[in-house]
Amino acid sequence: MQRLDTALQNKSAPASRGLQLFYLCKEQTESPLWHSAAQIPSSFHGKHGILMLHVWMVNKRLQQLPENSFRNEVQEVLFDTLWADTSARIRAKGVAEISVTARLKDVQCWSPP
């Protein structure tokens, strides 16, 4: 949480801050703690679940800040980056380009709101 608070307090533009928050969340998908101690598979679904958990927690923390255009832009960049990254990971699995949008919608359906 210290790194999250530091990222929220820095004076960068909202887009930079949103990207920084996303990459802090994504870092967690590679942590051996989740895959060994928590026994979460190191698969697309397992890593996506870890990523969604962390994005959800960051979003909940953002919602504690006063609502304004700055906070809203940070959240928008966070989620836009999440779905762009998810699309890239779907493509990396060899899914045909024509099916990427459909697969992304599938992933969004089983991801928490």
PDB file of N, CA and C in Angstrom:
ATOM      1  N   MET A   1       0.822  -1.199   0.000  1.00  0.00           N
ATOM      2  CA  MET A   1       0.000   0.000   0.000  1.00  0.00           C
ATOM      3  C   MET A   1       0.860   1.254   0.000  1.00  0.00           C
ATOM      4  N   GLN A   2       2.076   1.158   0.520  1.00  0.00           N
ATOM      5  CA  GLN A   2       2.973   2.320   0.532  1.00  0.00           C
ATOM      6  C   GLN A   2       3.240   2.800  -0.889  1.00  0.00           C
ATOM      7  N   ARG A   3       3.518   1.861  -1.802  1.00  0.00           N
ATOM      8  CA  ARG A   3       3.786   2.242  -3.192  1.00  0.00           C
ATOM      9  C   ARG A   3       2.547   2.836  -3.841  1.00  0.00           C
ATOM     10  N   LEU A   4       1.372   2.330  -3.485  1.00  0.00           N
ATOM     11  CA  LEU A   4       0.128   2.881  -4.014  1.00  0.00           C
ATOM     12  C   LEU A   4      -0.050   4.314  -3.545  1.00  0.00           C
ATOM     13  N   ASP A   5       0.124   4.547  -2.255  1.00  0.00           N
ATOM     14  CA  ASP A   5      -0.017   5.905  -1.726  1.00  0.00           C
ATOM     15  C   ASP A   5       0.992   6.856  -2.350  1.00  0.00           C
ATOM     16  N   THR A   6       2.210   6.392  -2.562  1.00  0.00           N
ATOM     17  CA  THR A   6       3.238   7.219  -3.198  1.00  0.00           C
ATOM     18  C   THR A   6       2.807   7.572  -4.618  1.00  0.00           C
ATOM     19  N   ALA A   7       2.287   6.597  -5.356  1.00  0.00           N
ATOM     20  CA  ALA A   7       1.833   6.851  -6.723  1.00  0.00           C
ATOM     21  C   ALA A   7       0.665   7.830  -6.740  1.00  0.00           C
ATOM     22  N   LEU A   8      -0.231   7.723  -5.780  1.00  0.00           N
ATOM     23  CA  LEU A   8      -1.378   8.627  -5.735  1.00  0.00           C
ATOM     24  C   LEU A   8      -0.961  10.047  -5.379  1.00  0.00           C
ATOM     25  N   GLN A   9       0.114  10.207  -4.616  1.00  0.00           N
ATOM     26  CA  GLN A   9       0.533  11.526  -4.155  1.00  0.00           C
ATOM     27  C   GLN A   9       1.485  12.241  -5.101  1.00  0.00           C
ATOM     28  N   ASN A  10       2.058  11.517  -6.076  1.00  0.00           N
ATOM     29  CA  ASN A  10       3.016  12.212  -6.937  1.00  0.00           C
ATOM     30  C   ASN A  10       2.302  13.249  -7.793  1.00  0.00           C
ATOM     31  N   LYS A  11       3.054  14.173  -8.316  1.00  0.00           N
ATOM     32  CA  LYS A  11       2.472  15.333  -8.998  1.00  0.00           C
ATOM     33  C   LYS A  11       2.415  15.184 -10.519  1.00  0.00           C
ATOM     34  N   SER A  12       2.522  13.965 -11.009  1.00  0.00           N
ATOM     35  CA  SER A  12       2.494  13.768 -12.455  1.00  0.00           C
ATOM     36  C   SER A  12       1.078  13.972 -13.002  1.00  0.00           C
ATOM     37  N   ALA A  13       0.994  14.050 -14.314  1.00  0.00           N
ATOM     38  CA  ALA A  13      -0.295  14.208 -14.987  1.00  0.00           C
ATOM     39  C   ALA A  13      -1.152  12.976 -14.734  1.00  0.00           C
ATOM     40  N   PRO A  14      -2.475  13.125 -14.808  1.00  0.00           N
ATOM     41  CA  PRO A  14      -3.358  11.982 -14.541  1.00  0.00           C
ATOM     42  C   PRO A  14      -3.063  10.767 -15.414  1.00  0.00           C
ATOM     43  N   ALA A  15      -2.701  10.994 -16.682  1.00  0.00           N
ATOM     44  CA  ALA A  15      -2.411   9.854 -17.563  1.00  0.00           C
ATOM     45  C   ALA A  15      -1.198   9.087 -17.070  1.00  0.00           C
ATOM     46  N   SER A  16      -0.165   9.802 -16.673  1.00  0.00           N
ATOM     47  CA  SER A  16       1.030   9.137 -16.138  1.00  0.00           C
ATOM     48  C   SER A  16       0.716   8.400 -14.858  1.00  0.00           C
ATOM     49  N   ARG A  17      -0.075   9.007 -14.029  1.00  0.00           N
ATOM     50  CA  ARG A  17      -0.428   8.383 -12.757  1.00  0.00           C
ATOM     51  C   ARG A  17      -1.264   7.127 -12.989  1.00  0.00           C
ATOM     52  N   GLY A  18      -2.219   7.188 -13.918  1.00  0.00           N
ATOM     53  CA  GLY A  18      -3.028   6.008 -14.237  1.00  0.00           C
ATOM     54  C   GLY A  18      -2.182   4.858 -14.755  1.00  0.00           C
ATOM     55  N   LEU A  19      -1.227   5.167 -15.626  1.00  0.00           N
ATOM     56  CA  LEU A  19      -0.312   4.137 -16.141  1.00  0.00           C
ATOM     57  C   LEU A  19       0.544   3.557 -15.021  1.00  0.00           C
ATOM     58  N   GLN A  20       1.061   4.422 -14.162  1.00  0.00           N
ATOM     59  CA  GLN A  20       1.889   3.965 -13.052  1.00  0.00           C
ATOM     60  C   GLN A  20       1.093   3.021 -12.148  1.00  0.00           C
ATOM     61  N   LEU A  21      -0.149   3.374 -11.855  1.00  0.00           N
ATOM     62  CA  LEU A  21      -0.983   2.519 -11.016  1.00  0.00           C
ATOM     63  C   LEU A  21      -1.247   1.178 -11.686  1.00  0.00           C
ATOM     64  N   PHE A  22      -1.527   1.197 -12.998  1.00  0.00           N
ATOM     65  CA  PHE A  22      -1.762  -0.064 -13.700  1.00  0.00           C
ATOM     66  C   PHE A  22      -0.535  -0.968 -13.607  1.00  0.00           C
ATOM     67  N   TYR A  23       0.653  -0.412 -13.874  1.00  0.00           N
ATOM     68  CA  TYR A  23       1.854  -1.251 -13.871  1.00  0.00           C
ATOM     69  C   TYR A  23       2.225  -1.738 -12.472  1.00  0.00           C
ATOM     70  N   LEU A  24       1.842  -0.998 -11.434  1.00  0.00           N
ATOM     71  CA  LEU A  24       2.007  -1.519 -10.070  1.00  0.00           C
ATOM     72  C   LEU A  24       1.121  -2.749  -9.880  1.00  0.00           C
ATOM     73  N   CYS A  25      -0.092  -2.690 -10.415  1.00  0.00           N
ATOM     74  CA  CYS A  25      -1.010  -3.837 -10.323  1.00  0.00           C
ATOM     75  C   CYS A  25      -0.477  -5.012 -11.140  1.00  0.00           C
ATOM     76  N   LYS A  26      -0.020  -4.730 -12.346  1.00  0.00           N
ATOM     77  CA  LYS A  26       0.436  -5.801 -13.233  1.00  0.00           C
ATOM     78  C   LYS A  26       1.663  -6.510 -12.680  1.00  0.00           C
ATOM     79  N   GLU A  27       2.511  -5.771 -11.977  1.00  0.00           N
ATOM     80  CA  GLU A  27       3.684  -6.367 -11.342  1.00  0.00           C
ATOM     81  C   GLU A  27       3.304  -7.552 -10.458  1.00  0.00           C
ATOM     82  N   GLN A  28       2.160  -7.465  -9.830  1.00  0.00           N
ATOM     83  CA  GLN A  28       1.715  -8.504  -8.901  1.00  0.00           C
ATOM     84  C   GLN A  28       1.417  -9.825  -9.604  1.00  0.00           C
ATOM     85  N   THR A  29       1.104  -9.786 -10.901  1.00  0.00           N
ATOM     86  CA  THR A  29       0.767 -11.029 -11.607  1.00  0.00           C
ATOM     87  C   THR A  29       1.963 -11.963 -11.727  1.00  0.00           C
ATOM     88  N   GLU A  30       3.169 -11.429 -11.566  1.00  0.00           N
ATOM     89  CA  GLU A  30       4.379 -12.247 -11.677  1.00  0.00           C
ATOM     90  C   GLU A  30       4.946 -12.652 -10.316  1.00  0.00           C
ATOM     91  N   SER A  31       4.327 -12.204  -9.247  1.00  0.00           N
ATOM     92  CA  SER A  31       4.844 -12.518  -7.913  1.00  0.00           C
ATOM     93  C   SER A  31       4.709 -14.013  -7.617  1.00  0.00           C
ATOM     94  N   PRO A  32       5.812 -14.664  -7.240  1.00  0.00           N
ATOM     95  CA  PRO A  32       5.755 -16.094  -6.926  1.00  0.00           C
ATOM     96  C   PRO A  32       4.838 -16.393  -5.736  1.00  0.00           C
ATOM     97  N   LEU A  33       4.621 -15.404  -4.900  1.00  0.00           N
ATOM     98  CA  LEU A  33       3.746 -15.590  -3.739  1.00  0.00           C
ATOM     99  C   LEU A  33       2.352 -16.061  -4.161  1.00  0.00           C
ATOM    100  N   TRP A  34       1.805 -15.447  -5.192  1.00  0.00           N
ATOM    101  CA  TRP A  34       0.461 -15.810  -5.646  1.00  0.00           C
ATOM    102  C   TRP A  34       0.433 -17.214  -6.250  1.00  0.00           C
ATOM    103  N   HIS A  35       1.483 -17.563  -6.960  1.00  0.00           N
ATOM    104  CA  HIS A  35       1.482 -18.829  -7.690  1.00  0.00           C
ATOM    105  C   HIS A  35       1.929 -20.010  -6.839  1.00  0.00           C
ATOM    106  N   SER A  36       2.719 -19.747  -5.814  1.00  0.00           N
ATOM    107  CA  SER A  36       3.144 -20.859  -4.957  1.00  0.00           C
ATOM    108  C   SER A  36       2.306 -20.911  -3.681  1.00  0.00           C
ATOM    109  N   ALA A  37       2.411 -19.902  -2.859  1.00  0.00           N
ATOM    110  CA  ALA A  37       1.714 -19.921  -1.565  1.00  0.00           C
ATOM    111  C   ALA A  37       0.197 -19.915  -1.733  1.00  0.00           C
ATOM    112  N   ALA A  38      -0.313 -19.096  -2.635  1.00  0.00           N
ATOM    113  CA  ALA A  38      -1.765 -19.017  -2.834  1.00  0.00           C
ATOM    114  C   ALA A  38      -2.272 -20.054  -3.829  1.00  0.00           C
ATOM    115  N   GLN A  39      -1.353 -20.747  -4.507  1.00  0.00           N
ATOM    116  CA  GLN A  39      -1.665 -21.800  -5.473  1.00  0.00           C
ATOM    117  C   GLN A  39      -2.586 -21.335  -6.602  1.00  0.00           C
ATOM    118  N   ILE A  40      -2.363 -20.110  -7.062  1.00  0.00           N
ATOM    119  CA  ILE A  40      -3.089 -19.594  -8.220  1.00  0.00           C
ATOM    120  C   ILE A  40      -2.277 -19.969  -9.455  1.00  0.00           C
ATOM    121  N   PRO A  41      -2.900 -20.617 -10.428  1.00  0.00           N
ATOM    122  CA  PRO A  41      -2.138 -21.047 -11.608  1.00  0.00           C
ATOM    123  C   PRO A  41      -1.526 -19.862 -12.351  1.00  0.00           C
ATOM    124  N   SER A  42      -0.379 -20.093 -12.936  1.00  0.00           N
ATOM    125  CA  SER A  42       0.305 -19.061 -13.708  1.00  0.00           C
ATOM    126  C   SER A  42      -0.208 -19.083 -15.154  1.00  0.00           C
ATOM    127  N   SER A  43      -1.515 -19.127 -15.296  1.00  0.00           N
ATOM    128  CA  SER A  43      -2.174 -19.171 -16.604  1.00  0.00           C
ATOM    129  C   SER A  43      -2.778 -17.798 -16.905  1.00  0.00           C
ATOM    130  N   PHE A  44      -3.345 -17.666 -18.091  1.00  0.00           N
ATOM    131  CA  PHE A  44      -4.025 -16.418 -18.444  1.00  0.00           C
ATOM    132  C   PHE A  44      -5.079 -16.083 -17.398  1.00  0.00           C
ATOM    133  N   HIS A  45      -5.933 -17.064 -17.072  1.00  0.00           N
ATOM    134  CA  HIS A  45      -7.015 -16.819 -16.114  1.00  0.00           C
ATOM    135  C   HIS A  45      -6.476 -16.474 -14.728  1.00  0.00           C
ATOM    136  N   GLY A  46      -5.475 -17.207 -14.275  1.00  0.00           N
ATOM    137  CA  GLY A  46      -4.907 -16.954 -12.956  1.00  0.00           C
ATOM    138  C   GLY A  46      -4.295 -15.569 -12.858  1.00  0.00           C
ATOM    139  N   LYS A  47      -3.474 -15.228 -13.845  1.00  0.00           N
ATOM    140  CA  LYS A  47      -2.833 -13.910 -13.840  1.00  0.00           C
ATOM    141  C   LYS A  47      -3.856 -12.795 -14.008  1.00  0.00           C
ATOM    142  N   HIS A  48      -4.867 -13.020 -14.833  1.00  0.00           N
ATOM    143  CA  HIS A  48      -5.893 -11.996 -15.017  1.00  0.00           C
ATOM    144  C   HIS A  48      -6.676 -11.792 -13.715  1.00  0.00           C
ATOM    145  N   GLY A  49      -6.942 -12.864 -13.008  1.00  0.00           N
ATOM    146  CA  GLY A  49      -7.636 -12.746 -11.724  1.00  0.00           C
ATOM    147  C   GLY A  49      -6.844 -11.917 -10.726  1.00  0.00           C
ATOM    148  N   ILE A  50      -5.531 -12.153 -10.660  1.00  0.00           N
ATOM    149  CA  ILE A  50      -4.672 -11.378  -9.762  1.00  0.00           C
ATOM    150  C   ILE A  50      -4.666  -9.907 -10.183  1.00  0.00           C
ATOM    151  N   LEU A  51      -4.554  -9.681 -11.489  1.00  0.00           N
ATOM    152  CA  LEU A  51      -4.551  -8.316 -12.006  1.00  0.00           C
ATOM    153  C   LEU A  51      -5.859  -7.603 -11.669  1.00  0.00           C
ATOM    154  N   MET A  52      -6.986  -8.279 -11.895  1.00  0.00           N
ATOM    155  CA  MET A  52      -8.287  -7.667 -11.605  1.00  0.00           C
ATOM    156  C   MET A  52      -8.445  -7.367 -10.117  1.00  0.00           C
ATOM    157  N   LEU A  53      -7.970  -8.261  -9.267  1.00  0.00           N
ATOM    158  CA  LEU A  53      -8.037  -8.030  -7.823  1.00  0.00           C
ATOM    159  C   LEU A  53      -7.308  -6.740  -7.460  1.00  0.00           C
ATOM    160  N   HIS A  54      -6.111  -6.574  -8.004  1.00  0.00           N
ATOM    161  CA  HIS A  54      -5.331  -5.388  -7.670  1.00  0.00           C
ATOM    162  C   HIS A  54      -5.917  -4.117  -8.288  1.00  0.00           C
ATOM    163  N   VAL A  55      -6.399  -4.191  -9.513  1.00  0.00           N
ATOM    164  CA  VAL A  55      -7.037  -3.024 -10.133  1.00  0.00           C
ATOM    165  C   VAL A  55      -8.282  -2.648  -9.332  1.00  0.00           C
ATOM    166  N   TRP A  56      -9.049  -3.636  -8.893  1.00  0.00           N
ATOM    167  CA  TRP A  56     -10.243  -3.370  -8.083  1.00  0.00           C
ATOM    168  C   TRP A  56      -9.855  -2.645  -6.788  1.00  0.00           C
ATOM    169  N   MET A  57      -8.797  -3.130  -6.115  1.00  0.00           N
ATOM    170  CA  MET A  57      -8.376  -2.500  -4.856  1.00  0.00           C
ATOM    171  C   MET A  57      -7.900  -1.061  -5.097  1.00  0.00           C
ATOM    172  N   VAL A  58      -7.134  -0.842  -6.168  1.00  0.00           N
ATOM    173  CA  VAL A  58      -6.677   0.511  -6.482  1.00  0.00           C
ATOM    174  C   VAL A  58      -7.872   1.404  -6.794  1.00  0.00           C
ATOM    175  N   ASN A  59      -8.824   0.882  -7.556  1.00  0.00           N
ATOM    176  CA  ASN A  59     -10.005   1.671  -7.882  1.00  0.00           C
ATOM    177  C   ASN A  59     -10.794   2.029  -6.620  1.00  0.00           C
ATOM    178  N   LYS A  60     -10.917   1.092  -5.687  1.00  0.00           N
ATOM    179  CA  LYS A  60     -11.602   1.389  -4.425  1.00  0.00           C
ATOM    180  C   LYS A  60     -10.879   2.498  -3.671  1.00  0.00           C
ATOM    181  N   ARG A  61      -9.544   2.462  -3.706  1.00  0.00           N
ATOM    182  CA  ARG A  61      -8.748   3.516  -3.049  1.00  0.00           C
ATOM    183  C   ARG A  61      -8.956   4.851  -3.757  1.00  0.00           C
ATOM    184  N   LEU A  62      -9.005   4.839  -5.090  1.00  0.00           N
ATOM    185  CA  LEU A  62      -9.257   6.072  -5.836  1.00  0.00           C
ATOM    186  C   LEU A  62     -10.622   6.660  -5.509  1.00  0.00           C
ATOM    187  N   GLN A  63     -11.599   5.795  -5.291  1.00  0.00           N
ATOM    188  CA  GLN A  63     -12.947   6.264  -4.983  1.00  0.00           C
ATOM    189  C   GLN A  63     -13.029   6.968  -3.630  1.00  0.00           C
ATOM    190  N   GLN A  64     -12.022   6.804  -2.806  1.00  0.00           N
ATOM    191  CA  GLN A  64     -11.995   7.502  -1.524  1.00  0.00           C
ATOM    192  C   GLN A  64     -11.539   8.954  -1.682  1.00  0.00           C
ATOM    193  N   LEU A  65     -10.948   9.279  -2.832  1.00  0.00           N
ATOM    194  CA  LEU A  65     -10.519  10.646  -3.104  1.00  0.00           C
ATOM    195  C   LEU A  65     -11.727  11.473  -3.537  1.00  0.00           C
ATOM    196  N   PRO A  66     -11.662  12.786  -3.372  1.00  0.00           N
ATOM    197  CA  PRO A  66     -12.784  13.618  -3.840  1.00  0.00           C
ATOM    198  C   PRO A  66     -12.992  13.439  -5.341  1.00  0.00           C
ATOM    199  N   GLU A  67     -14.245  13.364  -5.740  1.00  0.00           N
ATOM    200  CA  GLU A  67     -14.524  13.188  -7.171  1.00  0.00           C
ATOM    201  C   GLU A  67     -14.253  14.496  -7.893  1.00  0.00           C
ATOM    202  N   ASN A  68     -13.415  14.404  -8.912  1.00  0.00           N
ATOM    203  CA  ASN A  68     -13.112  15.555  -9.758  1.00  0.00           C
ATOM    204  C   ASN A  68     -12.574  15.033 -11.081  1.00  0.00           C
ATOM    205  N   SER A  69     -12.292  15.937 -12.005  1.00  0.00           N
ATOM    206  CA  SER A  69     -11.850  15.494 -13.327  1.00  0.00           C
ATOM    207  C   SER A  69     -10.497  14.790 -13.259  1.00  0.00           C
ATOM    208  N   PHE A  70      -9.633  15.180 -12.327  1.00  0.00           N
ATOM    209  CA  PHE A  70      -8.329  14.545 -12.187  1.00  0.00           C
ATOM    210  C   PHE A  70      -8.499  13.078 -11.802  1.00  0.00           C
ATOM    211  N   ARG A  71      -9.279  12.811 -10.748  1.00  0.00           N
ATOM    212  CA  ARG A  71      -9.513  11.426 -10.308  1.00  0.00           C
ATOM    213  C   ARG A  71     -10.171  10.617 -11.423  1.00  0.00           C
ATOM    214  N   ASN A  72     -11.155  11.212 -12.081  1.00  0.00           N
ATOM    215  CA  ASN A  72     -11.863  10.502 -13.149  1.00  0.00           C
ATOM    216  C   ASN A  72     -10.929  10.142 -14.298  1.00  0.00           C
ATOM    217  N   GLU A  73     -10.007  11.047 -14.626  1.00  0.00           N
ATOM    218  CA  GLU A  73      -9.066  10.754 -15.716  1.00  0.00           C
ATOM    219  C   GLU A  73      -8.091   9.646 -15.321  1.00  0.00           C
ATOM    220  N   VAL A  74      -7.637   9.660 -14.068  1.00  0.00           N
ATOM    221  CA  VAL A  74      -6.754   8.595 -13.590  1.00  0.00           C
ATOM    222  C   VAL A  74      -7.466   7.246 -13.708  1.00  0.00           C
ATOM    223  N   GLN A  75      -8.729   7.189 -13.265  1.00  0.00           N
ATOM    224  CA  GLN A  75      -9.493   5.941 -13.353  1.00  0.00           C
ATOM    225  C   GLN A  75      -9.694   5.523 -14.806  1.00  0.00           C
ATOM    226  N   GLU A  76      -9.976   6.470 -15.672  1.00  0.00           N
ATOM    227  CA  GLU A  76     -10.188   6.153 -17.083  1.00  0.00           C
ATOM    228  C   GLU A  76      -8.921   5.566 -17.711  1.00  0.00           C
ATOM    229  N   VAL A  77      -7.778   6.175 -17.426  1.00  0.00           N
ATOM    230  CA  VAL A  77      -6.512   5.664 -17.958  1.00  0.00           C
ATOM    231  C   VAL A  77      -6.217   4.280 -17.379  1.00  0.00           C
ATOM    232  N   LEU A  78      -6.473   4.106 -16.100  1.00  0.00           N
ATOM    233  CA  LEU A  78      -6.256   2.805 -15.454  1.00  0.00           C
ATOM    234  C   LEU A  78      -7.035   1.710 -16.179  1.00  0.00           C
ATOM    235  N   PHE A  79      -8.326   1.935 -16.413  1.00  0.00           N
ATOM    236  CA  PHE A  79      -9.156   0.905 -17.044  1.00  0.00           C
ATOM    237  C   PHE A  79      -8.902   0.785 -18.545  1.00  0.00           C
ATOM    238  N   ASP A  80      -8.648   1.895 -19.222  1.00  0.00           N
ATOM    239  CA  ASP A  80      -8.303   1.803 -20.652  1.00  0.00           C
ATOM    240  C   ASP A  80      -7.035   0.974 -20.836  1.00  0.00           C
ATOM    241  N   THR A  81      -6.054   1.206 -19.965  1.00  0.00           N
ATOM    242  CA  THR A  81      -4.797   0.464 -20.046  1.00  0.00           C
ATOM    243  C   THR A  81      -5.020  -1.008 -19.712  1.00  0.00           C
ATOM    244  N   LEU A  82      -5.859  -1.270 -18.721  1.00  0.00           N
ATOM    245  CA  LEU A  82      -6.191  -2.659 -18.358  1.00  0.00           C
ATOM    246  C   LEU A  82      -6.743  -3.407 -19.562  1.00  0.00           C
ATOM    247  N   TRP A  83      -7.716  -2.826 -20.269  1.00  0.00           N
ATOM    248  CA  TRP A  83      -8.343  -3.540 -21.378  1.00  0.00           C
ATOM    249  C   TRP A  83      -7.436  -3.591 -22.602  1.00  0.00           C
ATOM    250  N   ALA A  84      -6.600  -2.576 -22.809  1.00  0.00           N
ATOM    251  CA  ALA A  84      -5.621  -2.644 -23.907  1.00  0.00           C
ATOM    252  C   ALA A  84      -4.602  -3.748 -23.632  1.00  0.00           C
ATOM    253  N   ASP A  85      -4.158  -3.844 -22.390  1.00  0.00           N
ATOM    254  CA  ASP A  85      -3.215  -4.899 -22.010  1.00  0.00           C
ATOM    255  C   ASP A  85      -3.865  -6.278 -22.143  1.00  0.00           C
ATOM    256  N   THR A  86      -5.123  -6.378 -21.739  1.00  0.00           N
ATOM    257  CA  THR A  86      -5.834  -7.659 -21.842  1.00  0.00           C
ATOM    258  C   THR A  86      -5.954  -8.073 -23.313  1.00  0.00           C
ATOM    259  N   SER A  87      -6.281  -7.118 -24.183  1.00  0.00           N
ATOM    260  CA  SER A  87      -6.356  -7.419 -25.620  1.00  0.00           C
ATOM    261  C   SER A  87      -5.012  -7.907 -26.141  1.00  0.00           C
ATOM    262  N   ALA A  88      -3.926  -7.265 -25.711  1.00  0.00           N
ATOM    263  CA  ALA A  88      -2.581  -7.674 -26.144  1.00  0.00           C
ATOM    264  C   ALA A  88      -2.262  -9.081 -25.650  1.00  0.00           C
ATOM    265  N   ARG A  89      -2.661  -9.412 -24.423  1.00  0.00           N
ATOM    266  CA  ARG A  89      -2.409 -10.759 -23.900  1.00  0.00           C
ATOM    267  C   ARG A  89      -3.257 -11.797 -24.624  1.00  0.00           C
ATOM    268  N   ILE A  90      -4.449 -11.418 -25.038  1.00  0.00           N
ATOM    269  CA  ILE A  90      -5.302 -12.326 -25.826  1.00  0.00           C
ATOM    270  C   ILE A  90      -4.636 -12.586 -27.176  1.00  0.00           C
ATOM    271  N   ARG A  91      -4.147 -11.519 -27.815  1.00  0.00           N
ATOM    272  CA  ARG A  91      -3.452 -11.681 -29.103  1.00  0.00           C
ATOM    273  C   ARG A  91      -2.223 -12.574 -28.947  1.00  0.00           C
ATOM    274  N   ALA A  92      -1.496 -12.386 -27.841  1.00  0.00           N
ATOM    275  CA  ALA A  92      -0.284 -13.169 -27.605  1.00  0.00           C
ATOM    276  C   ALA A  92      -0.586 -14.656 -27.449  1.00  0.00           C
ATOM    277  N   LYS A  93      -1.821 -15.000 -27.103  1.00  0.00           N
ATOM    278  CA  LYS A  93      -2.225 -16.405 -26.994  1.00  0.00           C
ATOM    279  C   LYS A  93      -2.533 -17.010 -28.358  1.00  0.00           C
ATOM    280  N   GLY A  94      -2.413 -16.188 -29.408  1.00  0.00           N
ATOM    281  CA  GLY A  94      -2.614 -16.705 -30.763  1.00  0.00           C
ATOM    282  C   GLY A  94      -4.038 -16.605 -31.261  1.00  0.00           C
ATOM    283  N   VAL A  95      -4.875 -15.844 -30.582  1.00  0.00           N
ATOM    284  CA  VAL A  95      -6.263 -15.672 -31.027  1.00  0.00           C
ATOM    285  C   VAL A  95      -6.256 -14.814 -32.292  1.00  0.00           C
ATOM    286  N   ALA A  96      -7.001 -15.231 -33.288  1.00  0.00           N
ATOM    287  CA  ALA A  96      -7.085 -14.489 -34.552  1.00  0.00           C
ATOM    288  C   ALA A  96      -7.625 -13.085 -34.289  1.00  0.00           C
ATOM    289  N   GLU A  97      -7.069 -12.122 -35.007  1.00  0.00           N
ATOM    290  CA  GLU A  97      -7.432 -10.708 -34.807  1.00  0.00           C
ATOM    291  C   GLU A  97      -8.944 -10.487 -34.884  1.00  0.00           C
ATOM    292  N   ILE A  98      -9.588 -11.199 -35.765  1.00  0.00           N
ATOM    293  CA  ILE A  98     -11.039 -11.039 -35.933  1.00  0.00           C
ATOM    294  C   ILE A  98     -11.811 -11.460 -34.671  1.00  0.00           C
ATOM    295  N   SER A  99     -11.217 -12.301 -33.836  1.00  0.00           N
ATOM    296  CA  SER A  99     -11.889 -12.803 -32.637  1.00  0.00           C
ATOM    297  C   SER A  99     -11.480 -12.083 -31.350  1.00  0.00           C
ATOM    298  N   VAL A 100     -10.514 -11.169 -31.435  1.00  0.00           N
ATOM    299  CA  VAL A 100      -9.997 -10.520 -30.215  1.00  0.00           C
ATOM    300  C   VAL A 100     -11.101  -9.772 -29.472  1.00  0.00           C
ATOM    301  N   THR A 101     -11.920  -9.011 -30.173  1.00  0.00           N
ATOM    302  CA  THR A 101     -12.976  -8.231 -29.517  1.00  0.00           C
ATOM    303  C   THR A 101     -13.958  -9.146 -28.798  1.00  0.00           C
ATOM    304  N   ALA A 102     -14.339 -10.237 -29.438  1.00  0.00           N
ATOM    305  CA  ALA A 102     -15.267 -11.184 -28.804  1.00  0.00           C
ATOM    306  C   ALA A 102     -14.640 -11.799 -27.555  1.00  0.00           C
ATOM    307  N   ARG A 103     -13.362 -12.161 -27.638  1.00  0.00           N
ATOM    308  CA  ARG A 103     -12.670 -12.747 -26.479  1.00  0.00           C
ATOM    309  C   ARG A 103     -12.528 -11.726 -25.358  1.00  0.00           C
ATOM    310  N   LEU A 104     -12.270 -10.461 -25.728  1.00  0.00           N
ATOM    311  CA  LEU A 104     -12.168  -9.407 -24.716  1.00  0.00           C
ATOM    312  C   LEU A 104     -13.501  -9.249 -23.991  1.00  0.00           C
ATOM    313  N   LYS A 105     -14.590  -9.304 -24.720  1.00  0.00           N
ATOM    314  CA  LYS A 105     -15.916  -9.210 -24.087  1.00  0.00           C
ATOM    315  C   LYS A 105     -16.145 -10.388 -23.150  1.00  0.00           C
ATOM    316  N   ASP A 106     -15.702 -11.567 -23.541  1.00  0.00           N
ATOM    317  CA  ASP A 106     -15.799 -12.736 -22.661  1.00  0.00           C
ATOM    318  C   ASP A 106     -15.057 -12.488 -21.358  1.00  0.00           C
ATOM    319  N   VAL A 107     -13.808 -12.002 -21.480  1.00  0.00           N
ATOM    320  CA  VAL A 107     -12.987 -11.740 -20.296  1.00  0.00           C
ATOM    321  C   VAL A 107     -13.647 -10.670 -19.420  1.00  0.00           C
ATOM    322  N   GLN A 108     -14.200  -9.641 -20.041  1.00  0.00           N
ATOM    323  CA  GLN A 108     -14.861  -8.579 -19.277  1.00  0.00           C
ATOM    324  C   GLN A 108     -16.074  -9.123 -18.530  1.00  0.00           C
ATOM    325  N   CYS A 109     -16.759 -10.091 -19.114  1.00  0.00           N
ATOM    326  CA  CYS A 109     -17.933 -10.683 -18.454  1.00  0.00           C
ATOM    327  C   CYS A 109     -17.565 -11.456 -17.192  1.00  0.00           C
ATOM    328  N   TRP A 110     -16.426 -12.161 -17.203  1.00  0.00           N
ATOM    329  CA  TRP A 110     -16.073 -12.908 -16.016  1.00  0.00           C
ATOM    330  C   TRP A 110     -15.127 -12.163 -15.095  1.00  0.00           C
ATOM    331  N   SER A 111     -14.878 -10.877 -15.421  1.00  0.00           N
ATOM    332  CA  SER A 111     -14.089 -10.009 -14.544  1.00  0.00           C
ATOM    333  C   SER A 111     -15.041  -9.241 -13.644  1.00  0.00           C
ATOM    334  N   PRO A 112     -14.667  -9.041 -12.384  1.00  0.00           N
ATOM    335  CA  PRO A 112     -15.556  -8.293 -11.487  1.00  0.00           C
ATOM    336  C   PRO A 112     -15.727  -6.850 -11.969  1.00  0.00           C
ATOM    337  N   PRO A 113     -16.869  -6.237 -11.680  1.00  0.00           N
ATOM    338  CA  PRO A 113     -17.110  -4.857 -12.128  1.00  0.00           C
ATOM    339  C   PRO A 113     -16.212  -3.865 -11.427  1.00  0.00           C
TER     340      PRO A 113
END
